[in-house]
Short mmCIF file of N, CA and C in Angstrom, two decimals:
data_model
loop_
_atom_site.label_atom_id
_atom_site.label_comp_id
_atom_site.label_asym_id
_atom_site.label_seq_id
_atom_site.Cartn_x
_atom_site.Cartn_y
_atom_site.Cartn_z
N UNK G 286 0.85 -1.17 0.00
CA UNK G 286 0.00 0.00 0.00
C UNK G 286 0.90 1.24 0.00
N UNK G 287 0.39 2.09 -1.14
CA UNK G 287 1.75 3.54 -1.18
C UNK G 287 0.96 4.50 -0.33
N UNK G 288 1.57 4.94 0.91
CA UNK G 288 0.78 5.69 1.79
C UNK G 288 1.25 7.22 1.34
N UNK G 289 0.14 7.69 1.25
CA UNK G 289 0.38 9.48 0.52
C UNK G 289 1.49 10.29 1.99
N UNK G 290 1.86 11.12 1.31
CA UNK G 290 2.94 12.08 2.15
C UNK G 290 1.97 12.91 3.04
N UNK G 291 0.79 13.30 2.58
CA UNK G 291 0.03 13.71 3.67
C UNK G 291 -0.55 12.81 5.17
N UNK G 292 -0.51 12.13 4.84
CA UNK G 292 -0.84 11.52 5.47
C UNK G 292 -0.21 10.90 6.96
N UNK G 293 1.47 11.83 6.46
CA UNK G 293 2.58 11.45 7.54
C UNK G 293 2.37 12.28 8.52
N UNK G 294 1.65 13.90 7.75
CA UNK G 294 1.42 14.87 8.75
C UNK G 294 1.14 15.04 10.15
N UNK G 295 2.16 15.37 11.27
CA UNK G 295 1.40 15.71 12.48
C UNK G 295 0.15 16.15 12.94
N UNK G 296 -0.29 17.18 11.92
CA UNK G 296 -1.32 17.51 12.51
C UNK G 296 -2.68 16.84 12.35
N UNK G 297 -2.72 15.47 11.63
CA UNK G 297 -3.69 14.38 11.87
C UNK G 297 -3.64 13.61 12.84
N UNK G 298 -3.07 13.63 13.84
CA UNK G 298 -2.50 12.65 14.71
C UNK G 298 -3.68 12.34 15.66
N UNK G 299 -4.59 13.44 15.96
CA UNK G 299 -5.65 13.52 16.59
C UNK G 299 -7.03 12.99 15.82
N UNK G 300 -6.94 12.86 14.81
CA UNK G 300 -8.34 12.23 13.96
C UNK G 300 -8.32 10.74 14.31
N UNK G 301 -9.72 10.33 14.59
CA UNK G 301 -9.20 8.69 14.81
C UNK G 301 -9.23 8.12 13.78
N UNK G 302 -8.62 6.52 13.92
CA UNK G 302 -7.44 5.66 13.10
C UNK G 302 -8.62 5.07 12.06
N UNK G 303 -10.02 5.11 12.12
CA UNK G 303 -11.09 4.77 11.38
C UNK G 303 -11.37 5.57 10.27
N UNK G 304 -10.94 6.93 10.67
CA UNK G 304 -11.22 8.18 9.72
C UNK G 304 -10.01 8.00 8.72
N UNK G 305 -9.06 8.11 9.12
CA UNK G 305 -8.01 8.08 8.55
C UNK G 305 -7.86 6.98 7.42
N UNK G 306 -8.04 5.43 8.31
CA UNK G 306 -7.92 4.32 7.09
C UNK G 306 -9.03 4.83 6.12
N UNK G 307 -10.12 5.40 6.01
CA UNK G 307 -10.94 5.40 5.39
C UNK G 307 -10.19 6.38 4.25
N UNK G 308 -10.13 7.52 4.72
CA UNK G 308 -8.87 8.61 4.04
C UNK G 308 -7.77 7.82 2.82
N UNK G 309 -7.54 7.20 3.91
CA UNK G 309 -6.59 6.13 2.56
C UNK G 309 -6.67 5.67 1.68
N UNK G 310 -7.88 4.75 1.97
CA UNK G 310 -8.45 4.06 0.54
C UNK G 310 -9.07 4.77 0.02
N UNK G 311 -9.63 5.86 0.35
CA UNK G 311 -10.29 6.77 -0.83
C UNK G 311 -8.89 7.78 -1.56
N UNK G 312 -8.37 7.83 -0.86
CA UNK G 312 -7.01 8.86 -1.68
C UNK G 312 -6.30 7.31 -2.65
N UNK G 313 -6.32 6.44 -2.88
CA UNK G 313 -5.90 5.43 -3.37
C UNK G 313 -6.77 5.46 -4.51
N UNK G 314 -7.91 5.09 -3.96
CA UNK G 314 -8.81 5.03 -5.61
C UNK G 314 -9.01 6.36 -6.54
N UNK G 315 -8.87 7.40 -5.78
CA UNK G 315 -9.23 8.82 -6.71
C UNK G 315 -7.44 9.47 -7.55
N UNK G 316 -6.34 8.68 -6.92
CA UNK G 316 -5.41 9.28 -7.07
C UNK G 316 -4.95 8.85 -8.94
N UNK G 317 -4.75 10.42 -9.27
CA UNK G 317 -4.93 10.13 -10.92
C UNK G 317 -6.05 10.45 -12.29
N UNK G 318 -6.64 10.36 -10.96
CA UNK G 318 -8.61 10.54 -11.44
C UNK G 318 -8.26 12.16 -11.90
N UNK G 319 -10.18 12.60 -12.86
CA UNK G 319 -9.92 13.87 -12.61
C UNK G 319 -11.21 14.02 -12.10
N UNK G 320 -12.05 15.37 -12.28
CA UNK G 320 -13.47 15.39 -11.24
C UNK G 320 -14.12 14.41 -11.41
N UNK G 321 -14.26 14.69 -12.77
CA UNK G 321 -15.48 13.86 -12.91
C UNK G 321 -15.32 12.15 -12.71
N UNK G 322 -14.45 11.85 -12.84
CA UNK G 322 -13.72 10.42 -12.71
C UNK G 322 -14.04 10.31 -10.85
N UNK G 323 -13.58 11.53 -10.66
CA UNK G 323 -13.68 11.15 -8.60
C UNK G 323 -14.78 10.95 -7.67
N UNK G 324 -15.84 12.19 -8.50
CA UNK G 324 -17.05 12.06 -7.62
C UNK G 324 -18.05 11.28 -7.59
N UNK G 325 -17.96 9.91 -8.29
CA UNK G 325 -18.43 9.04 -7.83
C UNK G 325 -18.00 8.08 -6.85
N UNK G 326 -16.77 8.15 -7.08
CA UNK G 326 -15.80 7.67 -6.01
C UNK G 326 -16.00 8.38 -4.45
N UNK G 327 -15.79 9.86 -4.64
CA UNK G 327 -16.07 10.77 -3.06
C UNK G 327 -17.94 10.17 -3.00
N UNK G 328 -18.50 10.04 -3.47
CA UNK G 328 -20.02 10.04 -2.58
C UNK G 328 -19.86 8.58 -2.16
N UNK G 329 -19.58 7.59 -3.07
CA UNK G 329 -19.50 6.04 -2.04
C UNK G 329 -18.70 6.29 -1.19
N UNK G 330 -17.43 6.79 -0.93
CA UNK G 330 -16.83 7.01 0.47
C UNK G 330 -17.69 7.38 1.58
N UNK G 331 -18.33 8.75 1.20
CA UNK G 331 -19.68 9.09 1.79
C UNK G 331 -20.40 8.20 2.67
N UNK G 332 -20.77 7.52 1.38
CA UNK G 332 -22.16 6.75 1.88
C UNK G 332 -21.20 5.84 2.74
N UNK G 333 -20.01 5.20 2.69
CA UNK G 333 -19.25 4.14 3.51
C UNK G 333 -19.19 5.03 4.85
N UNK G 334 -18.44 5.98 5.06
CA UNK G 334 -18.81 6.37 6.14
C UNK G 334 -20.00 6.37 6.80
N UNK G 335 -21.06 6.96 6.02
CA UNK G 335 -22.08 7.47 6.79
C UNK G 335 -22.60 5.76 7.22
N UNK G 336 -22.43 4.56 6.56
CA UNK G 336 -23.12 3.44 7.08
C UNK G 336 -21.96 3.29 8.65
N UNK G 337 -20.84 3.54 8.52
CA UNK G 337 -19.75 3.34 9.61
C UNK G 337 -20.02 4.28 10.33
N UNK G 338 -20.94 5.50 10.51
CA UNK G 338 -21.28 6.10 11.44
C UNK G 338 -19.93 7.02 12.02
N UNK G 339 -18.94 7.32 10.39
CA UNK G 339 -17.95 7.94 10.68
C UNK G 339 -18.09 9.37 10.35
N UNK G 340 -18.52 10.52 11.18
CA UNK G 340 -18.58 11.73 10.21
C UNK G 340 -17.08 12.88 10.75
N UNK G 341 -17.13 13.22 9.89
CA UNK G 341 -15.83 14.42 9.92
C UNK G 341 -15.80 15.52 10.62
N UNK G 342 -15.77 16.13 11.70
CA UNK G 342 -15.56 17.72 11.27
C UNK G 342 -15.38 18.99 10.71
N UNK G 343 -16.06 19.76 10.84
CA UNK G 343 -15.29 20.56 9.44
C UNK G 343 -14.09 21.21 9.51
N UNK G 344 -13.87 21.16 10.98
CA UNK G 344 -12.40 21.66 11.27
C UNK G 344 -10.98 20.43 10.63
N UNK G 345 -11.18 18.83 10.90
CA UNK G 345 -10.73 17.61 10.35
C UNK G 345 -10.77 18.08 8.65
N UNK G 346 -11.96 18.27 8.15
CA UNK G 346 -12.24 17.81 7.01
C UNK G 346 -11.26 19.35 5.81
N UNK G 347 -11.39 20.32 6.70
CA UNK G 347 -10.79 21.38 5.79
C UNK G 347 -9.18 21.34 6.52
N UNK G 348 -8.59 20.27 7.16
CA UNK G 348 -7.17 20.50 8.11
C UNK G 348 -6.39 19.92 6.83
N UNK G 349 -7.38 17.98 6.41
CA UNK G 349 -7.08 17.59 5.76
C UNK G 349 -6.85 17.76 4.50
N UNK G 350 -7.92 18.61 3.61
CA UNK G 350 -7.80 19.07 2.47
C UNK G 350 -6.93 19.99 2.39
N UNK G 351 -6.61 21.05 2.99
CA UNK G 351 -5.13 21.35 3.24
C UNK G 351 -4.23 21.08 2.99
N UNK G 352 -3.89 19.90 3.55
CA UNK G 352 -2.81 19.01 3.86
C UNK G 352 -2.91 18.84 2.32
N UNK G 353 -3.70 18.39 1.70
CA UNK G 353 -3.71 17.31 0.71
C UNK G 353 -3.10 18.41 -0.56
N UNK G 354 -3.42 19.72 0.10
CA UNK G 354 -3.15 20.50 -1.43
C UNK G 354 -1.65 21.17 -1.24
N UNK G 355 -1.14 20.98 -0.02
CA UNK G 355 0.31 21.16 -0.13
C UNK G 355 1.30 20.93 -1.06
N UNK G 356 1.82 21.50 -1.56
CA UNK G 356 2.85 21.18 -2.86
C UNK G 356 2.23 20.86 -4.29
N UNK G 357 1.19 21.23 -4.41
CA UNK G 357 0.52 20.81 -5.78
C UNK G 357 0.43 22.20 -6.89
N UNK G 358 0.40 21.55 -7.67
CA UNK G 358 0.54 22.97 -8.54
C UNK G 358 -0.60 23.34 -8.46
N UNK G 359 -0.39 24.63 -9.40
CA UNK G 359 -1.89 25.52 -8.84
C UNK G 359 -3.15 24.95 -10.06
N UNK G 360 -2.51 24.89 -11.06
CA UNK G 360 -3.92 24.01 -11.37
C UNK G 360 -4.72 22.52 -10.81
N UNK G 361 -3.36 21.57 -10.27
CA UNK G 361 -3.93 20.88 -9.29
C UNK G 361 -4.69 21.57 -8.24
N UNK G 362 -4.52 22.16 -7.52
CA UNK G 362 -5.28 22.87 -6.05
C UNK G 362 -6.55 23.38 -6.86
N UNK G 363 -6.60 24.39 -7.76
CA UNK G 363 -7.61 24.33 -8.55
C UNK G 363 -8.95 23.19 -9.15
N UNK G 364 -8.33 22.45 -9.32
CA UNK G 364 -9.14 20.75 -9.56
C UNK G 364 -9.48 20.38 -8.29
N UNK G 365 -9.20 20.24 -7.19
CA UNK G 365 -9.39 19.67 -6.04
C UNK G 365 -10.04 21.15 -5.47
N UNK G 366 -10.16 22.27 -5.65
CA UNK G 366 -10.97 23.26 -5.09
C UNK G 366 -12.47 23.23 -6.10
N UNK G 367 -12.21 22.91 -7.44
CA UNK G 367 -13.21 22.51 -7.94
C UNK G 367 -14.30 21.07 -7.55
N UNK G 368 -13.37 20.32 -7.33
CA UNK G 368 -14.38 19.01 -6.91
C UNK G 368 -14.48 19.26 -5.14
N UNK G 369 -13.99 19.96 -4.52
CA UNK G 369 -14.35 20.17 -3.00
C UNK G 369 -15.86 21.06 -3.48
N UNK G 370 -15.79 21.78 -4.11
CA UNK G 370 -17.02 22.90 -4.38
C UNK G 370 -18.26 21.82 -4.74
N UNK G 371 -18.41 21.53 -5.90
CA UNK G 371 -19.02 20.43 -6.43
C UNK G 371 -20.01 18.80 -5.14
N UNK G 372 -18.60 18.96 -4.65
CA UNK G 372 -19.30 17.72 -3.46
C UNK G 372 -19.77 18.64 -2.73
N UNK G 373 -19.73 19.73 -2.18
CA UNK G 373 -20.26 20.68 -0.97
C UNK G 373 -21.94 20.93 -1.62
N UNK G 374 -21.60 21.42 -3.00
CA UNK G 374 -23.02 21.64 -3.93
C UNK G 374 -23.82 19.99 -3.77
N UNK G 375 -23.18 19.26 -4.22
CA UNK G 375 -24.07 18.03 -4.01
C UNK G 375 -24.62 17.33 -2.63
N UNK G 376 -23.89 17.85 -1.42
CA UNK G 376 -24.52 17.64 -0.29
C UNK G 376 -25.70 18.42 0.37
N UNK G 377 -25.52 19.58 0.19
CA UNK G 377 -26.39 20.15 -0.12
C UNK G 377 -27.93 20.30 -0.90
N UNK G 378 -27.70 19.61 -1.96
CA UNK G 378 -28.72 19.23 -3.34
C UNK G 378 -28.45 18.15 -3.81
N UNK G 379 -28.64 16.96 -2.96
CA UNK G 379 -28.65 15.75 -3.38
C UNK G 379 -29.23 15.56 -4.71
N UNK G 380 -29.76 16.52 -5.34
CA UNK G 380 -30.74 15.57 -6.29
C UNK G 380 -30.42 16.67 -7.53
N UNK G 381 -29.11 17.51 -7.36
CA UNK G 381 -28.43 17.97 -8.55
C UNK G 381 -27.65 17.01 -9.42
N UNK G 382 -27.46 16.81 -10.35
CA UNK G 382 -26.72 15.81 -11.03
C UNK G 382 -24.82 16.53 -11.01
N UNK G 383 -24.41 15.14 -11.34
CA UNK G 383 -22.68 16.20 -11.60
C UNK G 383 -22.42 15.80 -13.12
N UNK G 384 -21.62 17.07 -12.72
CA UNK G 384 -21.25 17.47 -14.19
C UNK G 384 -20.27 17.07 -14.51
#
């Protein structure tokens, strides 16, 4: 298993170890992807959590995305600020389609 460099970060140390593995395998399957390729991937994570009764913080959830956009070029951070927008719109309006 290639464990992402974010993921070495101190300042996750406090999220528990359920959130995290989950983190993993979803940064595993999306890594490479582009939006549209991911967000079917981010809502079954979703729904896996939400059956695991794992939910995030939003303080966790924006520490991590952070983390994740460290060192990326700016059109990467761009793509990943685009599909962060997109899943926020679709939680919101479940019953918007993606684009």
């Amino acid at each position: 298993m290639n464990v992402p460099e974010w993921f070495q970060d101190p300042r996750i140390k406090d999220i528990a170890p359920a959130k995290l593995s989950l983190l993993l395998k979803l940064a595993e399957q999306i890594e490479g992807k582009n939006q549209k390729q991911a967000m079917p991937i981010l809502f079954g994570a979703m729904a896996s959590a939400n059956r695991q009764n794992l939910q995030f913080t939003k303080e966790e959830f924006e520490l991590i995305f952070e983390i994740m956009k460290e060192g990326k070029s700016d059109e990467e951070k761009q793509q990943m600020d685009a599909t962060l927008a997109k899943a926020q719109q679709l939680m919101r309006n479940p019953k918007s389609k993606i684009k």
